[in-house]
Amino acid sequence: MKRLLISAQAALLAATLTAPLYSFADDNPIRGNIRVVIGSKSTGGDTYQASSIITQALAKKLDTNIKVDAVGFSAAYKALKRVPNGSTIMIFHDQAYLGELYGKKGYENPFDNFIVGQTFATNPGNGYLVPKSSPYKNMAEVLEAAGNGKEVRVAIQPGGVSEIGFTAMKNAVRLAHPGQEDNVVALNTGSQSDKNQALFDGLADVINGSVQANEQYTRLPADDQKAMSFLWLTAKGSTLEQAHEEGLGETSREQLLSFANPAVEVPMSADQNFTFDKEFFFIYNKKTDPKVIAFIDKALTEVFADGEVQEELKKSFFIPNFRTAADSQAYLKGKRDQYSSIIKALQK
């Protein structure tokens, strides 16, 4: 009897060792590899960088291959519309809805035409810079100059996060000096290198840039043609405070906080300053099965619970910012409505 019991236990142990282990991927409703198209054509920008970090973590969790394709927003929307089964997903940031609010060609309302999904990261580095030789040493001087009739040329990429800060500048001048807001003039360019060149050539007084792309230029001596200084970072101070203390490059978190609200005030209304956190999120085909989105919710929840992706994001100066699809939709719709009111006020 004892010999039979031992044999039975041995058989059970052998069966346990040889049985396939359960994998998270077993419940995956998406069959095959996943393609992630992003709203940028650059493989050197923050959209590609943030997308790569989150998709690597997600691919590991799902035990599948995920490829990031930098195709640009127009091609990304087209690709997304063709594939409703979840095997093609899009990642973009606030420009997805800002482009439509600004009426830019090719942009659609993502809340109507697609399913807005999970947020996962914030880039707190969006900002505005001037040459180190500029007469403007802070944002207050820029706004006051425009209010007193001085034309201030701002290099931006129209239709998105770049333009919303420009809009905030015009709005701040309008509040303090009604009728003078048109002295803040847009110099429409393309990539970050184009904006930088406009500053080097003296065509722009202020440019939109980022901590990641422009911090290196702020280290140059003042007599260097390419030397820049930060004036303003649009992120909330509370967002920047979550970054590593060392900041980025040779600029510490404490120094970066000196360029953000509340240290720098750009009024949005009589009692509120303008801030803008540039946030990245997933977008799905309108006909995507809710089971797919629920599954990605669960997978990303576990990815963030593991804790590793947060550190990877922070190493690249991103702030971890996970919301499930439902929470993200409600939050981003509210954010869209808030900034829509500023844009509309200046379009009257």
Coordinates of N, CA and C in Angstrom, one line a residue, residues 37-227:
V37 N 1.6 51.5 -34.3 CA 1.9 52.7 -35.2 C 1.8 53.9 -34.3
I38 N 2.8 54.9 -34.5 CA 2.8 56.1 -33.7 C 2.6 57.3 -34.6
G39 N 2.1 58.4 -33.9 CA 1.8 59.6 -34.6 C 3.0 60.5 -35.0
S40 N 4.1 59.9 -35.0 CA 5.4 60.6 -35.3 C 6.1 59.8 -36.4
K41 N 6.8 60.5 -37.2 CA 7.7 59.9 -38.2 C 9.1 59.7 -37.7
S42 N 9.4 60.3 -36.6 CA 10.8 60.3 -36.1 C 11.0 59.1 -35.2
T43 N 12.2 58.4 -35.4 CA 12.6 57.4 -34.4 C 13.5 57.9 -33.4
G44 N 13.7 59.2 -33.4 CA 14.6 59.8 -32.4 C 13.8 60.7 -31.4
G45 N 12.5 60.8 -31.6 CA 11.7 61.7 -30.7 C 11.1 61.0 -29.5
D46 N 10.4 61.8 -28.7 CA 9.9 61.3 -27.5 C 8.8 60.3 -27.6
T47 N 8.0 60.4 -28.7 CA 6.9 59.5 -29.0 C 7.4 58.1 -29.2
Y48 N 8.4 58.0 -30.0 CA 9.0 56.7 -30.3 C 9.7 56.1 -29.1
Q49 N 10.4 57.0 -28.3 CA 11.1 56.5 -27.1 C 10.1 56.0 -26.1
A50 N 9.1 56.8 -25.8 CA 8.1 56.3 -24.8 C 7.4 55.1 -25.3
S51 N 7.0 55.0 -26.6 CA 6.3 53.8 -27.1 C 7.2 52.6 -27.0
S52 N 8.5 52.7 -27.3 CA 9.4 51.6 -27.2 C 9.5 51.0 -25.8
I53 N 9.6 51.9 -24.8 CA 9.7 51.5 -23.4 C 8.4 50.7 -23.0
I54 N 7.2 51.2 -23.3 CA 6.0 50.6 -22.9 C 5.7 49.3 -23.6
T55 N 6.0 49.3 -24.9 CA 5.8 48.1 -25.7 C 6.7 47.0 -25.4
Q56 N 8.0 47.3 -25.1 CA 8.9 46.2 -24.7 C 8.4 45.5 -23.4
A57 N 7.9 46.3 -22.5 CA 7.4 45.8 -21.2 C 6.1 44.9 -21.5
L58 N 5.3 45.5 -22.4 CA 4.0 44.8 -22.7 C 4.3 43.5 -23.5
A59 N 5.2 43.5 -24.4 CA 5.6 42.3 -25.2 C 6.1 41.2 -24.2
K60 N 6.9 41.6 -23.3 CA 7.4 40.6 -22.3 C 6.2 40.0 -21.5
K61 N 5.3 40.8 -21.1 CA 4.2 40.3 -20.3 C 3.3 39.4 -21.1
L62 N 3.1 39.7 -22.4 CA 2.2 39.0 -23.3 C 2.9 37.8 -24.0
D63 N 4.2 37.8 -23.8 CA 5.1 36.8 -24.5 C 4.7 36.8 -26.0
T64 N 4.8 38.0 -26.6 CA 4.5 38.1 -28.0 C 5.5 39.2 -28.6
N65 N 5.5 39.3 -29.9 CA 6.3 40.3 -30.6 C 5.5 41.6 -30.8
I66 N 6.0 42.7 -30.5 CA 5.4 44.0 -30.7 C 6.4 44.9 -31.5
K67 N 6.0 45.4 -32.6 CA 6.8 46.2 -33.4 C 6.3 47.7 -33.4
V68 N 7.2 48.6 -33.2 CA 6.8 50.0 -33.2 C 7.1 50.6 -34.6
D69 N 6.2 51.2 -35.3 CA 6.4 51.8 -36.6 C 6.1 53.3 -36.5
A70 N 7.2 54.1 -36.8 CA 7.0 55.5 -36.8 C 6.5 56.0 -38.2
V71 N 5.2 56.1 -38.3 CA 4.6 56.3 -39.6 C 4.0 57.7 -39.8
G72 N 3.8 58.4 -38.6 CA 3.1 59.7 -38.6 C 1.7 59.6 -38.4
F73 N 1.0 60.6 -38.0 CA -0.4 60.5 -37.6 C -1.3 60.1 -38.7
S74 N -1.1 60.7 -39.9 CA -2.1 60.4 -41.0 C -2.0 58.9 -41.4
A75 N -0.8 58.4 -41.6 CA -0.7 57.0 -41.9 C -1.1 56.1 -40.8
A76 N -0.8 56.5 -39.6 CA -1.2 55.7 -38.4 C -2.8 55.6 -38.3
Y77 N -3.5 56.7 -38.5 CA -4.9 56.6 -38.5 C -5.4 55.7 -39.6
K78 N -4.8 55.7 -40.8 CA -5.3 54.9 -41.9 C -5.0 53.4 -41.5
A79 N -3.9 53.1 -41.0 CA -3.5 51.7 -40.6 C -4.5 51.2 -39.5
L80 N -4.8 52.1 -38.6 CA -5.7 51.7 -37.5 C -7.1 51.4 -38.0
K81 N -7.6 52.2 -38.9 CA -8.9 52.0 -39.5 C -9.0 50.6 -40.2
R82 N -7.9 50.1 -40.8 CA -8.0 48.9 -41.5 C -8.1 47.7 -40.7
V83 N -7.6 47.8 -39.4 CA -7.5 46.5 -38.6 C -8.2 46.7 -37.3
P84 N -9.4 46.0 -37.2 CA -10.2 46.2 -36.0 C -10.0 45.1 -34.9
N85 N -9.1 44.1 -35.2 CA -9.0 43.0 -34.3 C -7.9 43.2 -33.2
G86 N -7.3 44.4 -33.1 CA -6.4 44.6 -32.0 C -4.9 44.3 -32.4
S87 N -4.7 43.8 -33.5 CA -3.3 43.5 -33.9 C -2.6 44.7 -34.4
T88 N -3.3 45.8 -34.7 CA -2.7 47.1 -34.9 C -3.3 48.1 -33.9
I89 N -2.4 48.7 -33.2 CA -2.8 49.7 -32.1 C -2.0 50.9 -32.4
M90 N -2.5 52.1 -32.0 CA -1.8 53.3 -32.1 C -1.3 53.9 -30.8
I91 N -0.2 54.6 -30.8 CA 0.2 55.4 -29.6 C 0.5 56.8 -30.1
F92 N -0.1 57.8 -29.4 CA 0.2 59.2 -29.7 C 0.1 60.0 -28.4
H93 N 0.1 61.3 -28.5 CA -0.1 62.1 -27.3 C -1.2 63.1 -27.6
D94 N -1.2 64.2 -26.8 CA -2.3 65.1 -26.8 C -2.6 65.8 -28.2
Q95 N -1.6 65.7 -29.1 CA -1.8 66.3 -30.4 C -2.9 65.5 -31.1
A96 N -3.2 64.3 -30.7 CA -4.3 63.6 -31.4 C -5.6 64.3 -31.4
Y97 N -5.9 65.0 -30.2 CA -7.1 65.8 -30.2 C -6.9 67.3 -30.4
L98 N -5.7 67.8 -30.1 CA -5.4 69.2 -30.3 C -5.3 69.6 -31.8
G99 N -4.8 68.7 -32.6 CA -4.8 68.9 -34.1 C -6.2 69.1 -34.6
E100 N -7.1 68.4 -34.1 CA -8.5 68.5 -34.6 C -9.1 69.8 -34.0
L101 N -8.8 70.2 -32.8 CA -9.3 71.4 -32.2 C -8.8 72.6 -33.0
Y102 N -7.6 72.5 -33.5 CA -7.0 73.6 -34.3 C -7.4 73.6 -35.7
G103 N -8.2 72.6 -36.1 CA -8.7 72.5 -37.5 C -7.6 72.1 -38.5
K104 N -6.5 71.4 -38.1 CA -5.5 71.1 -39.0 C -5.9 69.9 -39.9
K105 N -5.4 69.9 -41.1 CA -5.8 68.9 -42.1 C -5.3 67.6 -41.7
G106 N -6.2 66.6 -41.8 CA -5.8 65.2 -41.6 C -6.1 64.7 -40.2
Y107 N -6.4 65.6 -39.2 CA -6.7 65.2 -37.9 C -8.2 65.0 -37.7
E108 N -8.5 64.0 -36.9 CA -9.9 63.6 -36.6 C -10.1 63.7 -35.1
N109 N -11.4 63.7 -34.7 CA -11.7 63.7 -33.3 C -11.5 62.2 -32.8
P110 N -10.5 62.0 -32.0 CA -10.2 60.6 -31.6 C -11.3 60.0 -30.8
F111 N -12.1 60.8 -30.1 CA -13.1 60.3 -29.2 C -14.3 59.9 -30.0
D112 N -14.5 60.4 -31.2 CA -15.7 60.0 -32.0 C -15.3 58.9 -33.0
N113 N -14.1 59.0 -33.5 CA -13.8 58.1 -34.6 C -12.9 56.9 -34.2
F114 N -12.4 56.9 -33.0 CA -11.6 55.8 -32.5 C -12.0 55.5 -31.1
I115 N -11.3 54.6 -30.4 CA -11.4 54.4 -29.0 C -10.1 54.9 -28.3
V116 N -10.2 55.9 -27.5 CA -9.1 56.3 -26.8 C -8.8 55.4 -25.6
G117 N -7.6 54.9 -25.5 CA -7.2 53.9 -24.5 C -6.4 54.5 -23.4
Q118 N -5.5 53.6 -22.9 CA -4.8 53.8 -21.6 C -3.7 54.9 -21.8
T119 N -3.6 55.8 -20.8 CA -2.4 56.7 -20.7 C -1.3 55.8 -20.0
F120 N -0.1 56.2 -20.2 CA 1.0 55.4 -19.6 C 2.2 56.3 -19.2
A121 N 2.3 57.5 -19.8 CA 3.5 58.3 -19.4 C 3.2 59.8 -19.8
T122 N 3.9 60.6 -19.1 CA 3.9 62.1 -19.3 C 5.4 62.5 -19.6
N123 N 5.5 63.4 -20.6 CA 6.8 64.0 -20.8 C 6.7 65.4 -20.2
P124 N 7.4 65.6 -19.1 CA 7.3 66.9 -18.4 C 8.3 68.0 -19.0
G125 N 8.9 67.6 -20.2 CA 10.0 68.4 -20.7 C 9.6 69.4 -21.8
N126 N 8.3 69.5 -22.1 CA 7.9 70.4 -23.1 C 8.1 71.9 -22.7
G127 N 8.7 72.7 -23.5 CA 9.0 74.0 -23.0 C 9.3 75.0 -24.1
Y128 N 9.8 76.2 -23.7 CA 10.1 77.3 -24.6 C 11.4 77.9 -24.2
L129 N 12.2 78.2 -25.2 CA 13.6 78.7 -25.0 C 13.9 80.0 -25.8
V130 N 14.9 80.7 -25.4 CA 15.4 81.9 -26.1 C 16.9 81.7 -26.3
P131 N 17.5 82.5 -27.2 CA 19.0 82.5 -27.2 C 19.5 83.1 -25.9
K132 N 20.7 82.7 -25.5 CA 21.3 83.2 -24.3 C 21.5 84.7 -24.4
S133 N 21.6 85.2 -25.6 CA 21.9 86.6 -25.8 C 20.6 87.4 -25.9
S134 N 19.4 86.7 -25.7 CA 18.1 87.4 -25.8 C 17.9 88.5 -24.8
P135 N 17.2 89.6 -25.1 CA 16.9 90.6 -24.1 C 15.9 90.1 -23.1
Y136 N 15.2 89.0 -23.5 CA 14.2 88.4 -22.6 C 14.8 87.4 -21.7
K137 N 14.7 87.6 -20.4 CA 15.3 86.7 -19.4 C 14.3 85.9 -18.7
N138 N 13.1 86.1 -18.9 CA 12.0 85.3 -18.3 C 10.7 85.5 -19.0
M139 N 9.7 84.7 -18.7 CA 8.4 84.8 -19.5 C 7.7 86.1 -19.2
A140 N 7.8 86.6 -18.0 CA 7.1 87.9 -17.7 C 7.6 89.0 -18.7
E141 N 8.9 89.0 -19.0 CA 9.4 90.0 -19.9 C 8.9 89.8 -21.3
V142 N 8.8 88.5 -21.7 CA 8.2 88.2 -23.1 C 6.8 88.7 -23.2
L143 N 6.0 88.4 -22.2 CA 4.5 88.8 -22.2 C 4.4 90.3 -22.1
E144 N 5.2 90.9 -21.3 CA 5.1 92.4 -21.2 C 5.5 93.1 -22.5
A145 N 6.5 92.6 -23.1 CA 7.0 93.2 -24.4 C 5.9 93.1 -25.4
A146 N 5.2 91.9 -25.6 CA 4.1 91.8 -26.5 C 3.0 92.7 -26.1
G147 N 2.7 92.8 -24.9 CA 1.6 93.7 -24.4 C 1.9 95.1 -24.7
N148 N 3.1 95.5 -24.8 CA 3.5 96.9 -25.0 C 3.8 97.2 -26.5
G149 N 3.4 96.3 -27.4 CA 3.5 96.5 -28.8 C 4.7 95.9 -29.5
K150 N 5.5 95.2 -28.8 CA 6.7 94.5 -29.5 C 6.3 93.2 -30.1
E151 N 6.6 93.0 -31.3 CA 6.4 91.7 -32.0 C 7.3 90.6 -31.4
V152 N 6.7 89.5 -31.0 CA 7.5 88.4 -30.5 C 7.2 87.2 -31.4
R153 N 8.3 86.7 -32.1 CA 8.1 85.6 -33.0 C 8.4 84.3 -32.3
V154 N 7.5 83.4 -32.4 CA 7.6 82.1 -31.7 C 7.6 81.0 -32.7
A155 N 8.7 80.2 -32.7 CA 8.7 79.1 -33.7 C 8.0 77.8 -33.1
I156 N 7.0 77.3 -33.8 CA 6.3 76.2 -33.3 C 6.0 75.2 -34.5
Q157 N 5.6 74.0 -34.1 CA 5.0 73.1 -35.1 C 3.5 73.2 -35.0
P158 N 2.8 73.7 -35.9 CA 1.3 74.0 -35.7 C 0.5 72.7 -35.5
G159 N -0.6 72.9 -34.7 CA -1.6 71.9 -34.5 C -1.4 70.9 -33.4
G160 N -0.6 71.2 -32.4 CA -0.4 70.3 -31.3 C 0.1 70.9 -30.0
V161 N 0.9 70.1 -29.3 CA 1.5 70.4 -28.1 C 2.3 71.7 -28.2
S162 N 3.0 71.8 -29.3 CA 3.9 72.9 -29.6 C 3.0 74.2 -29.7
E163 N 1.9 74.1 -30.3 CA 1.0 75.3 -30.5 C 0.2 75.7 -29.3
I164 N -0.1 74.7 -28.4 CA -0.9 75.0 -27.2 C -0.2 76.0 -26.3
G165 N 1.1 75.8 -26.2 CA 1.8 76.8 -25.3 C 1.9 78.2 -25.9
F166 N 2.0 78.2 -27.3 CA 2.0 79.5 -28.0 C 0.6 80.1 -27.8
T167 N -0.5 79.3 -27.9 CA -1.8 79.9 -27.6 C -1.9 80.4 -26.2
A168 N -1.3 79.7 -25.3 CA -1.3 80.2 -23.9 C -0.6 81.6 -23.7
M169 N 0.4 81.8 -24.5 CA 1.1 83.1 -24.5 C 0.2 84.2 -25.0
K170 N -0.4 83.9 -26.1 CA -1.3 84.9 -26.7 C -2.5 85.2 -25.7
N171 N -3.0 84.1 -25.1 CA -4.1 84.3 -24.2 C -3.7 85.1 -23.0
A172 N -2.5 84.9 -22.5 CA -2.0 85.7 -21.3 C -1.8 87.2 -21.7
V173 N -1.3 87.4 -22.9 CA -1.3 88.8 -23.3 C -2.6 89.5 -23.5
R174 N -3.6 88.7 -24.0 CA -5.0 89.2 -24.2 C -5.6 89.5 -22.8
L175 N -5.3 88.7 -21.8 CA -5.9 89.0 -20.5 C -5.3 90.3 -19.9
A176 N -4.0 90.5 -20.0 CA -3.4 91.6 -19.4 C -3.4 92.9 -20.3
H177 N -3.4 92.7 -21.6 CA -3.4 93.8 -22.5 C -4.3 93.5 -23.7
P178 N -5.6 93.6 -23.5 CA -6.6 93.2 -24.5 C -6.3 94.0 -25.9
G179 N -6.3 93.2 -27.0 CA -6.1 93.8 -28.3 C -4.6 93.7 -28.7
Q180 N -3.7 93.3 -27.8 CA -2.3 93.2 -28.1 C -1.8 91.8 -28.4
E181 N -2.7 90.8 -28.3 CA -2.3 89.4 -28.4 C -1.7 89.0 -29.7
D182 N -2.1 89.8 -30.8 CA -1.5 89.5 -32.1 C -0.1 89.8 -32.2
N183 N 0.5 90.5 -31.2 CA 2.0 90.7 -31.2 C 2.8 89.5 -31.0
V184 N 2.1 88.4 -30.5 CA 2.7 87.1 -30.3 C 2.5 86.4 -31.6
V185 N 3.5 86.2 -32.4 CA 3.4 85.8 -33.8 C 4.0 84.4 -34.0
A186 N 3.2 83.5 -34.6 CA 3.7 82.1 -34.9 C 4.6 82.1 -36.1
L187 N 5.7 81.5 -35.9 CA 6.6 81.1 -37.0 C 6.5 79.6 -37.2
N188 N 5.7 79.2 -38.2 CA 5.4 77.8 -38.3 C 6.5 77.0 -39.0
T189 N 7.0 76.1 -38.3 CA 8.1 75.2 -38.8 C 7.7 73.8 -38.7
G190 N 8.7 72.9 -38.8 CA 8.4 71.5 -38.8 C 9.0 70.8 -37.5
S191 N 10.1 70.1 -37.7 CA 10.8 69.3 -36.7 C 11.5 70.2 -35.7
Q192 N 12.0 69.6 -34.6 CA 12.7 70.3 -33.6 C 14.0 71.0 -34.2
S193 N 14.6 70.3 -35.2 CA 15.8 70.8 -35.8 C 15.5 72.1 -36.6
D194 N 14.3 72.1 -37.2 CA 13.8 73.3 -37.9 C 13.6 74.5 -36.9
K195 N 13.0 74.2 -35.8 CA 12.8 75.3 -34.8 C 14.1 75.8 -34.3
N196 N 15.0 74.8 -34.0 CA 16.4 75.3 -33.5 C 17.0 76.2 -34.5
Q197 N 17.0 75.8 -35.8 CA 17.6 76.6 -36.8 C 17.1 78.0 -37.0
A198 N 15.7 78.1 -36.8 CA 15.1 79.4 -36.8 C 15.7 80.3 -35.7
L199 N 16.0 79.7 -34.6 CA 16.6 80.5 -33.5 C 18.1 80.8 -33.8
F200 N 18.8 79.9 -34.4 CA 20.2 80.1 -34.7 C 20.3 81.2 -35.8
D201 N 19.3 81.3 -36.7 CA 19.4 82.2 -37.8 C 18.8 83.6 -37.4
G202 N 18.3 83.7 -36.2 CA 17.7 85.0 -35.8 C 16.3 85.2 -36.3
L203 N 15.6 84.2 -36.8 CA 14.3 84.3 -37.4 C 13.2 84.3 -36.3
A204 N 13.5 83.6 -35.2 CA 12.6 83.5 -34.1 C 13.2 84.1 -32.8
D205 N 12.3 84.7 -32.0 CA 12.7 85.2 -30.7 C 12.6 84.1 -29.6
V206 N 11.6 83.3 -29.8 CA 11.4 82.2 -28.8 C 11.1 80.9 -29.7
I207 N 11.5 79.8 -29.1 CA 11.1 78.5 -29.8 C 10.5 77.5 -28.9
N208 N 9.7 76.7 -29.4 CA 9.2 75.5 -28.6 C 10.3 74.5 -28.7
G209 N 10.6 73.9 -27.6 CA 11.6 72.8 -27.5 C 11.3 71.9 -26.4
S210 N 12.3 71.1 -25.9 CA 12.1 70.2 -24.8 C 13.4 70.0 -24.1
V211 N 13.2 69.6 -22.8 CA 14.4 69.3 -22.0 C 15.3 68.3 -22.7
Q212 N 14.6 67.2 -23.2 CA 15.4 66.1 -23.8 C 16.2 66.6 -25.1
A213 N 15.6 67.4 -25.9 CA 16.2 67.8 -27.2 C 17.1 69.1 -27.0
N214 N 16.8 69.9 -26.0 CA 17.5 71.2 -26.0 C 18.4 71.5 -24.8
E215 N 18.3 70.6 -23.8 CA 19.1 70.9 -22.6 C 20.6 71.0 -23.0
Q216 N 21.1 70.2 -24.0 CA 22.5 70.3 -24.3 C 22.9 71.7 -24.8
Y217 N 22.0 72.4 -25.4 CA 22.3 73.8 -25.9 C 22.4 74.8 -24.8
T218 N 21.7 74.5 -23.7 CA 21.7 75.4 -22.5 C 23.0 75.4 -21.8
R219 N 23.9 74.4 -22.1 CA 25.2 74.3 -21.4 C 26.3 75.1 -22.2
L220 N 26.0 75.5 -23.4 CA 27.0 76.3 -24.2 C 27.2 77.7 -23.6
P221 N 28.4 78.2 -23.8 CA 28.7 79.6 -23.4 C 27.9 80.6 -24.1
A222 N 27.6 81.7 -23.5 CA 26.7 82.7 -24.0 C 27.1 83.2 -25.4
D223 N 28.4 83.2 -25.7 CA 28.9 83.8 -27.0 C 28.7 82.7 -28.1
D224 N 28.3 81.5 -27.8 CA 28.0 80.5 -28.9 C 26.7 80.8 -29.6
Q225 N 26.7 80.8 -30.9 CA 25.5 81.1 -31.6 C 24.3 80.1 -31.3
K226 N 24.7 78.9 -30.9 CA 23.6 77.9 -30.6 C 23.2 77.9 -29.1
A227 N 23.8 78.8 -28.3 CA 23.5 78.7 -26.9 C 22.1 79.2 -26.6

